[in-house]
XYZ file of C-alpha atoms in Angstrom:
210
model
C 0.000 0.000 0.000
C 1.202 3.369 -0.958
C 1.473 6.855 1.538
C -1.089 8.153 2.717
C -1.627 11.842 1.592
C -2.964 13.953 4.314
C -4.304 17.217 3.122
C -5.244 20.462 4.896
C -8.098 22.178 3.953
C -5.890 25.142 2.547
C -4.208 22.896 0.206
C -6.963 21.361 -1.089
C -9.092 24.578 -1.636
C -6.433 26.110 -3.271
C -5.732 22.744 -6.113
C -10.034 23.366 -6.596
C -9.684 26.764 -7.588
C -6.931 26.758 -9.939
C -8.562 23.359 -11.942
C -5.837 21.122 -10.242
C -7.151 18.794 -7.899
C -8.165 16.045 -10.292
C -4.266 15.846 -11.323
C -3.472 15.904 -7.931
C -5.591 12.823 -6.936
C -4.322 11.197 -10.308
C -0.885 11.174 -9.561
C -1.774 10.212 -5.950
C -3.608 7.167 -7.051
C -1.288 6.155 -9.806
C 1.344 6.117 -6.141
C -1.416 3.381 -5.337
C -1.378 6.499 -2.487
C -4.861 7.147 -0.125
C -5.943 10.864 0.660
C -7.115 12.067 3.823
C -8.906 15.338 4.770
C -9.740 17.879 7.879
C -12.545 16.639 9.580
C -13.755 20.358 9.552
C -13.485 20.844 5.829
C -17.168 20.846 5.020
C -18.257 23.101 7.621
C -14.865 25.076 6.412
C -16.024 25.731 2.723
C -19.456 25.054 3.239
C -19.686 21.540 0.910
C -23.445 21.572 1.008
C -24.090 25.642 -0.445
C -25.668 26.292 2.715
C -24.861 29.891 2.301
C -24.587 32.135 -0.570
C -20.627 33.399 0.206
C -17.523 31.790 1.690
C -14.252 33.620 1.119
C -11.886 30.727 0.496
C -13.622 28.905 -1.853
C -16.804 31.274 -3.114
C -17.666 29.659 -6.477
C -20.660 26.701 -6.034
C -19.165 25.169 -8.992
C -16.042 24.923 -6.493
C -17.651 23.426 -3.757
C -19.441 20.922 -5.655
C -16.155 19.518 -6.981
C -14.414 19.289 -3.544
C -18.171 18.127 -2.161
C -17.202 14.738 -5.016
C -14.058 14.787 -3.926
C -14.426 14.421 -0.217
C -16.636 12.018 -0.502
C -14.215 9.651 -2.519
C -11.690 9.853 0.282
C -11.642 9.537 4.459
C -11.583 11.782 6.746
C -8.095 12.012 9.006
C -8.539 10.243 12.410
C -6.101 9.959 15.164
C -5.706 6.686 17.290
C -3.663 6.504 20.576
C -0.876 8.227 19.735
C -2.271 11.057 17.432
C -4.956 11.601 20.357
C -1.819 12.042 22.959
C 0.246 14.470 20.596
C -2.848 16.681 19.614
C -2.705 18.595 23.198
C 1.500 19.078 22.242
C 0.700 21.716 19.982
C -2.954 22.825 20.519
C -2.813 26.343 21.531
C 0.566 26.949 20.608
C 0.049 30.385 18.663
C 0.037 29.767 14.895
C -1.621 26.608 15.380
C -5.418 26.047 15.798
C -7.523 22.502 17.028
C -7.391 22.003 13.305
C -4.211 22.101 12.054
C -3.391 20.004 15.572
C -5.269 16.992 13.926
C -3.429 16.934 10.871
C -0.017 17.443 12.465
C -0.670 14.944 14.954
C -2.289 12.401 13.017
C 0.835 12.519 10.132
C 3.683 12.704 13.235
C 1.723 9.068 13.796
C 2.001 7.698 10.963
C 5.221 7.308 9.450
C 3.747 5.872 6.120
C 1.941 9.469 5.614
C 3.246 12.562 3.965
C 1.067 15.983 4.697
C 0.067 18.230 2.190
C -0.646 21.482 3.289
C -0.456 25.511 2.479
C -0.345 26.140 6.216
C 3.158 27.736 6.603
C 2.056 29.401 10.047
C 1.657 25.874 11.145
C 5.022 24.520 9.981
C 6.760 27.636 11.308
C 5.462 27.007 15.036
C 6.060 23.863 14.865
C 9.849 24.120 13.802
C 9.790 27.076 16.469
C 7.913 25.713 20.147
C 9.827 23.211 22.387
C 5.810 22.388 23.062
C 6.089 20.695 18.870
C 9.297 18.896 19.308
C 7.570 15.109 19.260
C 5.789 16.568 16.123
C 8.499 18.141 14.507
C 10.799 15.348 15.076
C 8.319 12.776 13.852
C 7.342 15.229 10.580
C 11.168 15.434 9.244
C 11.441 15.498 5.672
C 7.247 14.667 5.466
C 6.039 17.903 4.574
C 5.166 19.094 1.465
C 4.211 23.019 0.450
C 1.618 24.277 -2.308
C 4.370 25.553 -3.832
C 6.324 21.683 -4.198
C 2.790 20.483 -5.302
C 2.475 23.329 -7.857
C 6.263 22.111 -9.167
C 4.805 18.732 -9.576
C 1.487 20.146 -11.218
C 3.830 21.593 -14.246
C 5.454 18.279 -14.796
C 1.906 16.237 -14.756
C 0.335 18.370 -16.521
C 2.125 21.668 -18.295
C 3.210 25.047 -17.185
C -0.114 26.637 -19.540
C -2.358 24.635 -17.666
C -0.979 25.242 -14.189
C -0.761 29.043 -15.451
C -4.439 29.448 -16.991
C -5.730 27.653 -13.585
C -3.685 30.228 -11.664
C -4.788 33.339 -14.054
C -8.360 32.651 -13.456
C -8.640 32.803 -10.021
C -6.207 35.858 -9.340
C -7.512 36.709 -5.776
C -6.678 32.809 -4.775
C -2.898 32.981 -4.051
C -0.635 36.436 -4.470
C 2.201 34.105 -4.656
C 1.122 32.312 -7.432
C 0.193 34.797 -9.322
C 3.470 36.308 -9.183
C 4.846 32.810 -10.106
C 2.642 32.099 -13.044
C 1.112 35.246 -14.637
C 3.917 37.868 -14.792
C 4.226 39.378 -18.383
C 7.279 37.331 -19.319
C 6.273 34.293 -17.216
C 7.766 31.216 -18.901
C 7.935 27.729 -17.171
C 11.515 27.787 -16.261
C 10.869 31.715 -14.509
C 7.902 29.900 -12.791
C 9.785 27.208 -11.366
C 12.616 29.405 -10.055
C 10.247 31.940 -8.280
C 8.639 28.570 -6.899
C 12.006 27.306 -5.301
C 12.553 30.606 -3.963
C 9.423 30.447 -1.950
C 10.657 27.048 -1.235
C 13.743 27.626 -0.017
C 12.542 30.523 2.087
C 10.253 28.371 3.848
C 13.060 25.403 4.596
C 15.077 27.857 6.306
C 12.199 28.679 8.864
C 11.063 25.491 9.237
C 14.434 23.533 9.708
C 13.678 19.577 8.103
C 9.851 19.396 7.909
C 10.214 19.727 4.162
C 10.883 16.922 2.112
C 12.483 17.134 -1.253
């Protein structure tokens, strides 16, 4: 059995709005890889168009699609251990009950790699003596939006990944200055994405894999 892919709710809203998520779970599957989600995430981006306006993920047409995809996958639990290192970090400031779950649940599972676009998270985890256990546990099983989007032009083409960017401008500032740029070309992309890489290893020590 492959890794098990566990995904923050960031992450995941982020692949919807840019058209990426499918490729994602392709390439996760072809791994013979399972996906795992936030508990929270339908409350989070309101799955079930309870409500006319959510700010992360506003588009119904969005929702729906995560809505299918969430309901293909499982929802992260924690057994013994995860249940003992969710109180490590819980509180610690940059980290919520949510992001505890996910950290907790991947330090716990060493066949698991996390996917998130939580870099408050990673940062006060690399930071608080309270995250050691976690941050220990996590080395070199973290991976960024900005390693998935690297992966996303290989799978499936820098004017994909850039149209998917370019249409939902107000998504990711980041990206946008990655991707749509007037003389954005793949190889400028990439390099403005290891930047942002490379930025983030050095405040987050060995949480990021290669």
């Amino acid at each position: 059995m492959g890794l098990l892919a566990i995904c923050d709710n960031d992450f995941l809203a982020k692949l919807t709005r840019f058209g990426l998520l499918n490729s994602f779970e392709s390439r996760i599957r072809r791994e013979r890889g399972r996906i795992s989600y936030q508990p929270s995430i339908e409350g989070t981006f309101d799955l079930q168009n309870k409500v006319g306006s959510n700010l992360k993920l506003p588009k119904f047409e969005h929702r729906d699609q995560l809505r299918k995809f969430v309901e293909k996958h499982t929802s992260i639990s924690l057994d013994d251990c995860g249940k003992r290192l969710v109180t490590c970090c819980y509180m610690v400031n940059g980290i919520d009950v949510g992001d505890a779950v996910w950290l907790a649940a991947a330090a716990c599972d060493s066949n698991s790699v996390v996917y998130t676009h939580d870099k408050n998270a990673l940062r006060a985890v690399a930071r608080e003596k309270a995250c050691t256990q976690v941050n220990n546990r996590l080395s070199g099983r973290v991976r960024c939006l900005e390693q998935e989007m690297l992966m996303q032009i290989d799978d499936v083409g820098f004017a994909v990944v850039r149209a998917g960017v370019a249409a939902e401008p107000e998504a990711d500032k980041a990206m946008i200055n990655a991707f749509c740029q007037p003389n954005a070309t793949r190889a400028a992309a990439k390099t403005k994405l290891i930047e942002y890489i490379e930025k983030l290893r050095a405040e987050t020590g060995n949480l990021l894999g290669q």
